[in-house]
């Protein structure tokens, strides 16, 4: 390995912080966010962040709290810095990371924090369903009583019909997620599930069962970023370079998309990311994708070029998505096993990729992982934020 | 408080009035004034037949606020005869088993009650085409 110098205006992740995803009855949004921020800062304690980007979707509707930028900066002892919320529904985490990346890349600041935080457990089910449905087109989808599960079900039923895949074609995504979550101390579910359990699972919205869906829960995750010319000295952990950062969008309503079974925003964001990083899908060692419902895992694999149209489900049949497989996904359990933290998801994903690339994933370690991708989706795929992270040798 | 929002959308919701693009002939619903196909202005009103077929469907058991009293209910993506797709509840199903490809037609029904004051929001739903049964 040759000694490499960090590129001055490249952007690196130099700290991560995670809280366990759970129903944290006793803890508030700001307390969860603080725990994550402090953990991330502890990994590069000499670095002083100049900005804080908050990823959140549900705080306004469920906690009557806007202005999380100010709230969380203040609570974290960071009064005076630049801070604001970035919202793109389930893609908020990736979108916030992208804003931090742009700020650093431009040289507007040297170090910045990203924190994703959600608090849902204070509310009852109908209110949570309504809050999650705000990701949809309010006037033409939500007014019809649509839910996040129903949208996934509409896509899943059509997908199974068009591909003629068996009814349990997507089971492998759920099994893989739960198997990987078992060793993740931050996951909500720590028990693997069996294929028979998937077949027996209660229906949420046919054909989506509770084992196709990630339950929403509370959680916060944080990232500390620095420019190459501001990397702290003497870090034990190698800095992880953000080699690509992209966002692409399409119509929020499924009915407005010419081909509902192809996630164009996800495809656009992924392919732009490959271009930015100068690599191809085959070179990606692991992919933290959007699996809030199993159907999105299949569609995301197809969109990002890991499977042909209508073939994404096959990757879940033969171990290709497992830790030893061709393209490991959801290596810490994804949203299915970790728990769905809505706007915070993209920050969890990026932190998990960092752990893989730094070789500290424990039992979940993907061998020789050097290039990792993370992609989170807003709603039924209207927004896609994609990041490719690389561990440069010799840094 | 939301009265004006729903009033504004009554033409679309009661009569399925959308647009046709004068440049590329694309039929547009819901109306959006910029043609999603060719990117040019499209403000010519177009009334849809209200007939179409089921592209996909599912059932909602755990309903969002305002829809709880109707649960469980069936929602579908309906491909209209003229091309566009809409999201809508299916109604008047009786014993009929919904399936992909089933011909359906539009009817106007109550969609939900809103808030404590109980504003009733009306709009389109779809039922099995009578001629097809
Ligand atoms: Zn046009």
Coordinates of C-alpha atoms and ligand atoms in Angstrom, one line a residue:
Chain A
X1 CA 0.0 0.0 0.0
X2 CA 1.4 3.4 -0.9
X3 CA 0.9 6.4 1.2
X4 CA -1.8 8.6 -0.2
X5 CA -2.6 12.2 0.5
X6 CA -6.2 13.2 0.9
X7 CA -7.4 15.4 -1.9
X8 CA -7.9 18.9 -0.4
X9 CA -11.5 19.5 -1.6
X10 CA -12.7 15.9 -1.4
X11 CA -15.2 15.2 1.4
X12 CA -14.7 12.6 4.0
X13 CA -16.8 11.0 6.7
X14 CA -14.7 11.1 9.9
X15 CA -17.2 10.2 12.5
X16 CA -20.5 8.2 12.9
X17 CA -23.0 7.9 15.7
X18 CA -26.0 5.6 16.0
X19 CA -28.7 5.1 18.5
X20 CA -30.7 1.9 18.7
X21 CA -33.9 1.9 16.7
X22 CA -36.7 1.2 19.2
X23 CA -39.9 2.6 20.8
X24 CA -38.0 5.0 23.0
X25 CA -41.0 5.9 25.3
X26 CA -38.7 7.6 27.8
X27 CA -36.6 9.6 25.4
X28 CA -37.4 12.7 23.3
X29 CA -36.3 13.5 19.7
X30 CA -33.7 16.0 20.9
X31 CA -32.2 13.5 23.3
X32 CA -31.9 10.8 20.7
X33 CA -30.3 13.3 18.2
X34 CA -27.9 14.4 20.9
X35 CA -26.7 10.9 21.6
X36 CA -26.0 10.3 17.9
X37 CA -24.3 13.7 17.5
X38 CA -22.0 13.2 20.5
X39 CA -21.1 9.7 19.4
X40 CA -20.1 11.0 15.9
X41 CA -18.1 13.9 17.3
X42 CA -16.3 11.6 19.7
X43 CA -14.7 9.9 16.7
X44 CA -12.9 13.2 15.7
X45 CA -13.0 15.2 18.9
X46 CA -10.8 18.0 17.7
X47 CA -13.0 18.9 14.7
X48 CA -15.3 21.8 15.2
X49 CA -18.4 21.5 12.9
X50 CA -19.6 24.8 11.3
X51 CA -22.9 23.5 10.0
X52 CA -25.6 21.0 11.0
X53 CA -28.0 19.5 8.5
X54 CA -31.0 17.7 10.1
X55 CA -32.8 15.0 8.2
X56 CA -36.4 14.7 9.4
X57 CA -39.8 14.0 7.8
X58 CA -42.3 13.6 10.7
X59 CA -41.5 16.1 13.4
X60 CA -43.9 18.8 12.1
X61 CA -46.9 16.4 11.8
X62 CA -46.2 14.1 14.8
X63 CA -44.3 16.4 17.3
X64 CA -45.6 19.8 16.3
X65 CA -42.0 20.9 16.0
X66 CA -40.5 22.7 13.1
X67 CA -37.0 24.3 13.0
X68 CA -35.1 21.3 14.1
X69 CA -31.9 22.9 12.8
X70 CA -32.1 25.5 15.6
X71 CA -33.6 23.1 18.2
X72 CA -30.9 20.4 17.8
X73 CA -28.0 22.7 17.3
X74 CA -29.0 24.5 20.5
X75 CA -29.5 21.3 22.4
X76 CA -26.1 19.9 21.2
X77 CA -24.3 23.0 22.5
X78 CA -23.7 24.3 19.0
X79 CA -25.4 27.7 19.2
X80 CA -24.2 30.1 16.5
X81 CA -23.5 27.5 13.8
X82 CA -25.4 27.2 10.5
X83 CA -28.3 24.7 10.8
X84 CA -31.5 23.7 9.0
X85 CA -33.8 20.8 8.3
X86 CA -33.7 18.9 5.0
X87 CA -36.9 17.1 4.1
X88 CA -37.5 14.6 1.3
X89 CA -39.7 12.1 3.1
X90 CA -37.9 8.8 3.3
X91 CA -35.0 10.2 1.3
X92 CA -34.4 13.0 3.8
X93 CA -31.2 11.4 5.2
X94 CA -29.5 11.1 1.9
X95 CA -30.7 14.6 0.9
X96 CA -29.2 16.1 4.1
X97 CA -26.0 14.3 3.5
X98 CA -25.9 15.7 0.0
X99 CA -26.4 19.3 1.3
X100 CA -23.5 18.8 3.8
X101 CA -21.4 17.3 0.9
X102 CA -22.1 20.4 -1.3
X103 CA -21.3 22.8 1.5
X104 CA -17.9 21.2 2.1
X105 CA -17.1 20.6 -1.5
X106 CA -17.7 24.2 -2.3
X107 CA -15.4 25.3 0.5
X108 CA -18.1 27.2 2.3
X109 CA -17.2 25.3 5.4
X110 CA -14.5 22.8 6.5
X111 CA -16.5 20.5 8.8
X112 CA -20.2 19.7 9.1
X113 CA -22.6 17.4 10.9
X114 CA -25.5 15.5 9.5
X115 CA -28.1 14.1 11.9
X116 CA -31.2 12.1 11.0
X117 CA -33.8 11.8 13.8
X118 CA -37.4 10.6 14.0
X119 CA -39.8 10.2 16.9
X120 CA -43.0 8.4 16.2
X121 CA -43.8 6.4 19.3
X122 CA -45.8 9.2 20.9
X123 CA -48.7 8.9 18.5
X124 CA -51.3 6.3 17.6
X125 CA -51.5 4.3 14.4
X126 CA -54.0 6.4 12.4
X127 CA -52.0 9.6 13.0
X128 CA -48.7 7.8 12.0
X129 CA -50.3 6.4 8.8
X130 CA -51.5 9.9 7.9
X131 CA -48.1 11.4 8.6
X132 CA -46.3 8.8 6.5
X133 CA -48.9 9.4 3.7
X134 CA -47.8 13.0 3.5
X135 CA -45.0 11.7 1.3
X136 CA -47.7 10.9 -1.3
X137 CA -49.6 13.3 -3.5
X138 CA -52.0 14.8 -1.0
X139 CA -54.7 15.9 -3.5
X140 CA -54.7 12.8 -5.7
X141 CA -53.4 9.9 -3.7
X142 CA -53.8 10.5 0.0
X143 CA -57.3 11.9 -0.4
X144 CA -58.3 8.3 -1.5
X145 CA -57.1 6.9 1.8
X146 CA -53.9 5.6 0.5
X147 CA -51.2 4.4 3.0
X148 CA -47.5 3.7 2.5
X149 CA -48.3 0.0 2.8
X150 CA -51.1 0.2 0.2
X151 CA -48.8 2.0 -2.3
X152 CA -46.2 -0.8 -1.8
X153 CA -49.0 -3.4 -2.2
X154 CA -50.1 -1.9 -5.5
X155 CA -46.6 -2.1 -6.9
X156 CA -46.0 -5.6 -5.4
X157 CA -49.2 -7.1 -6.8
X158 CA -48.5 -5.8 -10.3
X159 CA -44.9 -6.9 -10.1
X160 CA -45.7 -10.4 -9.1
X161 CA -48.4 -10.5 -11.8
X162 CA -46.1 -9.2 -14.6
X163 CA -43.0 -11.3 -13.6
X164 CA -45.1 -14.4 -12.9
X165 CA -42.9 -14.8 -9.8
X166 CA -44.1 -17.0 -7.0
X167 CA -46.1 -15.4 -4.1
X168 CA -43.1 -15.7 -1.8
X169 CA -40.7 -14.3 -4.4
X170 CA -39.7 -11.4 -2.1
X171 CA -39.3 -13.5 1.1
X172 CA -35.6 -13.6 0.7
X173 CA -35.3 -9.8 1.3
X174 CA -37.1 -10.1 4.6
X175 CA -35.1 -13.2 5.7
X176 CA -31.8 -11.6 4.7
X177 CA -32.6 -8.4 6.6
X178 CA -33.6 -10.2 9.8
X179 CA -30.6 -12.5 9.6
X180 CA -28.3 -9.4 9.3
X181 CA -30.1 -7.5 12.0
X182 CA -29.6 -10.3 14.5
X183 CA -26.0 -9.2 15.1
X184 CA -26.6 -5.5 14.9
X185 CA -26.8 -3.9 18.4
X186 CA -28.7 -0.9 17.0
X187 CA -31.4 -2.9 15.3
X188 CA -35.0 -3.1 16.6
X189 CA -35.3 -6.8 15.8
X190 CA -32.5 -9.2 16.9
X191 CA -34.1 -12.5 15.9
X192 CA -33.7 -14.2 12.5
X193 CA -37.0 -15.4 10.9
X194 CA -37.8 -18.6 9.0
X195 CA -39.3 -18.9 5.6
X196 CA -42.4 -20.6 7.1
X197 CA -43.0 -17.5 9.3
X198 CA -43.0 -15.4 6.1
X199 CA -45.6 -17.6 4.5
X200 CA -47.8 -17.4 7.6
X201 CA -47.4 -13.6 8.3
X202 CA -50.5 -11.5 8.7
X203 CA -51.5 -9.2 5.8
X204 CA -51.1 -5.5 6.1
X205 CA -52.4 -4.7 2.6
X206 CA -52.4 -7.8 0.4
X207 CA -50.0 -8.9 -0.9
X208 CA -47.9 -6.9 1.6
X209 CA -47.6 -8.8 4.9
X210 CA -46.1 -7.6 8.2
X211 CA -42.9 -9.4 7.1
X212 CA -42.7 -7.4 3.9
X213 CA -42.9 -4.1 5.9
X214 CA -40.5 -2.4 8.2
X215 CA -42.3 -1.0 11.3
X216 CA -41.7 2.7 12.0
X217 CA -39.8 3.4 15.2
X218 CA -37.7 6.1 16.9
X219 CA -34.0 6.6 16.2
X220 CA -31.2 9.0 15.4
X221 CA -28.0 8.6 13.5
X222 CA -25.2 11.2 12.8
X223 CA -22.3 11.7 10.6
X224 CA -19.3 14.1 11.0
X225 CA -17.8 15.3 7.7
X226 CA -14.6 17.1 6.9
X227 CA -12.9 18.4 3.8
X228 CA -9.6 16.7 2.8
X229 CA -7.7 19.9 3.8
X230 CA -9.3 19.8 7.3
X231 CA -8.9 16.1 8.2
X232 CA -8.0 15.7 11.9
X233 CA -4.6 14.4 12.6
X234 CA -3.9 11.0 14.2
X235 CA -7.3 9.3 13.6
X236 CA -7.3 5.6 14.3
X237 CA -10.0 5.0 11.8
X238 CA -9.4 5.6 8.1
X239 CA -11.5 8.5 6.7
X240 CA -14.1 7.4 4.2
X241 CA -14.3 9.5 1.0
X242 CA -17.7 10.4 -0.5
X243 CA -16.9 9.5 -4.1
X244 CA -20.4 10.3 -5.4
X245 CA -23.4 12.2 -4.1
X246 CA -26.6 12.5 -6.2
X247 CA -30.3 13.2 -5.9
X248 CA -32.9 12.6 -8.6
X249 CA -36.7 13.0 -8.6
X250 CA -39.8 11.9 -10.4
X251 CA -43.6 12.4 -9.8
X252 CA -44.7 11.7 -6.2
X253 CA -47.8 9.9 -7.4
X254 CA -47.3 6.4 -8.7
X255 CA -50.2 7.0 -11.2
X256 CA -48.2 9.9 -12.8
X257 CA -45.3 7.7 -13.8
X258 CA -45.4 6.1 -17.2
X259 CA -43.9 2.9 -16.0
X260 CA -44.7 2.4 -12.2
X261 CA -42.6 -0.7 -11.9
X262 CA -39.4 1.1 -12.9
X263 CA -38.0 3.5 -10.3
X264 CA -36.6 6.1 -12.7
X265 CA -35.4 8.5 -9.9
X266 CA -33.5 5.6 -8.3
X267 CA -32.0 4.6 -11.6
X268 CA -31.0 8.2 -12.5
X269 CA -29.5 8.8 -9.1
X270 CA -27.6 5.5 -9.1
X271 CA -26.2 5.9 -12.7
X272 CA -25.2 9.5 -12.1
X273 CA -23.4 8.3 -8.9
X274 CA -21.5 5.6 -10.9
X275 CA -20.5 8.3 -13.4
X276 CA -19.3 10.7 -10.6
X277 CA -17.3 7.9 -8.9
X278 CA -16.0 6.6 -12.2
X279 CA -17.0 3.0 -11.6
X280 CA -19.7 0.5 -12.5
X281 CA -22.3 -1.4 -10.5
X282 CA -20.1 -4.5 -10.6
X283 CA -17.4 -2.8 -8.6
X284 CA -19.7 -2.0 -5.7
X285 CA -19.0 -4.3 -2.7
X286 CA -22.2 -3.7 -0.8
X287 CA -25.4 -1.8 -1.3
X288 CA -27.5 -0.3 1.6
X289 CA -30.8 0.1 -0.3
X290 CA -34.3 1.2 0.5
X291 CA -36.3 -1.8 1.9
X292 CA -39.0 -0.2 3.9
X293 CA -41.2 -2.6 1.9
X294 CA -39.6 -5.7 0.3
X295 CA -40.9 -4.7 -3.2
X296 CA -38.7 -1.6 -3.1
X297 CA -35.6 -3.8 -2.6
X298 CA -36.3 -5.7 -5.8
X299 CA -37.1 -2.5 -7.7
X300 CA -34.0 -0.7 -6.3
X301 CA -31.7 -3.6 -7.4
X302 CA -33.2 -3.4 -10.9
X303 CA -33.0 0.4 -11.0
X304 CA -29.3 0.4 -9.9
X305 CA -28.4 -2.1 -12.6
X306 CA -27.8 -5.2 -10.4
X307 CA -30.6 -7.1 -12.1
X308 CA -32.6 -6.8 -15.4
X309 CA -36.2 -5.5 -15.4
X310 CA -38.4 -8.0 -13.6
X311 CA -35.5 -10.0 -12.3
X312 CA -34.6 -8.3 -9.1
X313 CA -36.5 -10.8 -7.0
X314 CA -34.3 -13.6 -8.3
X315 CA -31.3 -12.1 -6.4
X316 CA -33.1 -12.9 -3.1
X317 CA -33.5 -16.6 -4.1
X318 CA -29.9 -17.7 -4.4
X319 CA -27.9 -15.9 -1.7
X320 CA -26.7 -13.1 -4.0
X321 CA -27.7 -10.5 -1.5
X322 CA -26.1 -12.2 1.5
X323 CA -22.8 -11.2 3.1
X324 CA -20.9 -13.6 0.9
X325 CA -23.0 -13.0 -2.1
X326 CA -22.5 -11.0 -5.3
X327 CA -24.1 -7.9 -4.0
X328 CA -24.7 -7.9 -0.2
X329 CA -27.6 -5.6 0.7
X330 CA -29.0 -4.4 4.1
X331 CA -25.9 -5.7 5.8
X332 CA -27.0 -4.5 9.2
X333 CA -30.6 -5.5 8.7
X334 CA -31.8 -2.6 6.5
X335 CA -35.0 -0.8 7.5
X336 CA -36.8 -4.2 7.7
X337 CA -34.6 -5.5 10.5
X338 CA -33.2 -2.3 12.0
X339 CA -36.7 -0.6 12.0
X340 CA -37.9 2.2 9.8
X341 CA -36.8 5.6 10.9
X342 CA -38.3 7.5 8.0
X343 CA -36.2 10.6 7.4
X344 CA -33.3 9.3 9.4
X345 CA -32.9 6.1 7.3
X346 CA -30.3 7.5 4.9
X347 CA -28.0 8.6 7.7
X348 CA -28.2 5.1 9.3
X349 CA -27.4 3.6 5.8
X350 CA -24.3 5.9 5.3
X351 CA -23.0 5.1 8.8
X352 CA -23.4 1.4 8.2
X353 CA -21.5 1.7 4.9
X354 CA -18.7 3.5 6.8
X355 CA -18.5 0.7 9.4
X356 CA -18.2 -1.9 6.6
X357 CA -15.5 0.1 4.9
X358 CA -13.6 0.7 8.1
X359 CA -13.7 -3.0 8.9
X360 CA -15.6 -2.6 12.1
X361 CA -18.8 -4.4 11.2
X362 CA -18.2 -7.3 13.5
X363 CA -20.3 -10.3 12.6
X364 CA -21.9 -8.3 9.8
X365 CA -18.5 -7.6 8.1
X366 CA -18.5 -8.0 4.3
X367 CA -15.0 -9.2 3.5
X368 CA -12.6 -6.8 1.9
X369 CA -15.3 -4.1 1.5
X370 CA -13.8 -1.0 -0.1
X371 CA -16.6 0.5 -2.1
X372 CA -20.1 0.9 -0.7
X373 CA -23.3 2.5 -1.9
X374 CA -26.3 3.8 0.0
X375 CA -29.6 4.8 -1.5
X376 CA -32.7 6.0 0.2
X377 CA -36.1 6.7 -1.4
X378 CA -38.8 9.2 -0.6
X379 CA -42.4 7.9 -0.6
X380 CA -42.9 5.3 -3.3
X381 CA -39.6 6.3 -5.0
X382 CA -40.3 9.9 -6.0
X383 CA -36.9 11.1 -4.6
X384 CA -33.8 9.0 -4.6
X385 CA -30.6 10.1 -2.9
X386 CA -27.5 8.0 -3.7
X387 CA -24.0 8.1 -2.2
X388 CA -21.0 6.0 -3.0
X389 CA -18.4 5.8 -0.3
X390 CA -14.8 4.6 -0.8
X391 CA -12.0 3.7 1.5
X392 CA -8.8 4.9 -0.2
X393 CA -5.8 2.7 0.5
X394 CA -3.0 4.2 2.5
X395 CA -5.1 7.0 4.1
Chain B
X1 CA -60.0 25.2 7.1
X2 CA -59.4 22.9 4.2
X3 CA -62.7 23.9 2.4
X4 CA -61.0 26.0 -0.2
X5 CA -58.5 23.3 -1.1
X6 CA -61.2 20.8 -1.8
X7 CA -63.4 23.3 -3.6
X8 CA -60.6 24.2 -5.9
X9 CA -60.3 20.6 -7.0
X10 CA -64.0 19.9 -7.5
X11 CA -63.9 19.9 -11.3
X12 CA -61.2 17.3 -11.3
X13 CA -62.8 15.2 -8.6
X14 CA -66.5 15.3 -9.6
X15 CA -66.3 15.3 -13.3
X16 CA -62.8 13.9 -14.2
X17 CA -61.8 16.9 -16.1
X18 CA -58.2 16.9 -17.1
X19 CA -56.3 18.3 -20.1
X20 CA -55.2 17.4 -23.5
X21 CA -51.8 18.6 -24.8
X22 CA -52.2 20.7 -27.9
X23 CA -48.7 19.9 -29.0
X24 CA -48.5 16.1 -28.6
X25 CA -52.1 15.0 -28.0
X26 CA -51.2 13.5 -24.7
X27 CA -54.2 13.2 -22.4
X28 CA -53.4 14.5 -18.9
X29 CA -55.1 13.6 -15.6
X30 CA -54.9 15.1 -13.0
X31 CA -54.5 18.4 -14.8
X32 CA -51.0 20.0 -14.4
X33 CA -50.7 22.6 -17.2
X34 CA -47.3 21.5 -18.3
X35 CA -47.4 18.4 -20.4
X36 CA -45.2 15.7 -18.6
X37 CA -44.5 14.1 -22.0
X38 CA -43.3 17.0 -24.1
X39 CA -42.8 19.7 -21.5
X40 CA -44.9 22.3 -23.3
X41 CA -47.9 24.2 -22.0
X42 CA -51.2 22.2 -21.9
X43 CA -54.2 24.0 -20.7
X44 CA -56.9 22.7 -23.1
X45 CA -59.6 21.0 -20.9
X46 CA -60.5 17.5 -21.6
X47 CA -63.3 15.5 -20.0
X48 CA -62.4 11.8 -19.5
X49 CA -64.9 9.0 -20.1
X50 CA -64.4 7.7 -16.6
X51 CA -63.9 4.2 -17.9
X52 CA -60.8 2.2 -17.4
X53 CA -59.4 -1.0 -16.1
X54 CA -57.7 -2.1 -12.9
X55 CA -53.9 -2.0 -13.1
X56 CA -53.4 -3.1 -9.5
X57 CA -55.4 -3.1 -6.2
X58 CA -55.1 -3.8 -2.5
X59 CA -57.0 -3.4 0.7
X60 CA -56.4 -0.9 3.5
X61 CA -57.2 -2.2 7.0
X62 CA -55.1 0.3 9.0
X63 CA -56.4 3.6 7.7
X64 CA -55.1 7.1 8.1
X65 CA -56.9 9.8 10.1
X66 CA -60.2 10.7 8.4
X67 CA -60.6 7.3 6.7
X68 CA -60.9 5.0 9.8
X69 CA -64.7 4.6 9.6
X70 CA -64.5 3.3 6.0
X71 CA -61.8 0.6 6.7
X72 CA -61.4 -1.9 5.3
X73 CA -61.6 -0.5 1.8
X74 CA -60.1 -1.4 -1.6
X75 CA -57.8 1.0 -3.4
X76 CA -56.6 0.6 -7.0
X77 CA -54.6 2.1 -9.7
X78 CA -57.0 2.5 -12.6
X79 CA -55.7 2.8 -16.2
X80 CA -58.1 5.1 -17.9
X81 CA -59.2 4.3 -21.5
X82 CA -57.6 7.5 -22.6
X83 CA -54.2 6.5 -21.2
X84 CA -53.5 8.2 -17.9
X85 CA -53.7 6.3 -14.6
X86 CA -55.5 7.4 -11.4
X87 CA -55.4 6.2 -7.8
X88 CA -58.9 5.6 -6.5
X89 CA -61.0 3.5 -4.1
X90 CA -63.2 0.8 -5.6
X91 CA -66.8 0.7 -4.6
X92 CA -70.1 -1.3 -5.2
X93 CA -68.0 -4.5 -5.4
X94 CA -70.7 -6.7 -3.8
X95 CA -69.4 -10.3 -4.2
X96 CA -67.3 -9.4 -7.1
X97 CA -63.6 -10.5 -6.8
X98 CA -61.3 -7.7 -8.0
X99 CA -58.7 -8.7 -10.5
X100 CA -56.0 -7.0 -12.6
X101 CA -57.6 -6.0 -15.9
X102 CA -61.2 -5.7 -14.5
X103 CA -63.2 -3.0 -16.4
X104 CA -64.3 -0.2 -14.0
X105 CA -66.2 3.1 -14.3
X106 CA -66.2 6.3 -12.3
X107 CA -68.8 7.3 -9.8
X108 CA -68.9 10.2 -7.4
X109 CA -68.9 9.3 -3.7
X110 CA -67.9 10.6 -0.3
X111 CA -64.2 10.1 0.2
X112 CA -63.7 11.2 3.8
X113 CA -64.8 13.3 6.7
X114 CA -62.3 15.9 7.7
X115 CA -61.5 17.1 11.2
X116 CA -63.9 17.7 14.1
X117 CA -66.2 19.9 12.0
X118 CA -66.6 16.9 9.7
X119 CA -66.3 18.6 6.3
X120 CA -67.2 15.9 3.8
X121 CA -64.9 15.5 0.9
X122 CA -66.5 14.1 -2.2
X123 CA -64.7 12.7 -5.3
X124 CA -64.4 9.9 -7.7
X125 CA -64.4 6.2 -6.9
X126 CA -64.6 3.4 -9.4
X127 CA -67.1 0.5 -9.6
X128 CA -67.2 -2.6 -11.8
X129 CA -68.5 -1.6 -15.3
X130 CA -72.2 -2.3 -15.3
X131 CA -72.2 -3.3 -19.0
X132 CA -69.3 -5.7 -18.3
X133 CA -71.1 -7.6 -15.5
Ligands
LIG1 ZN1 -47.3 17.3 -24.8

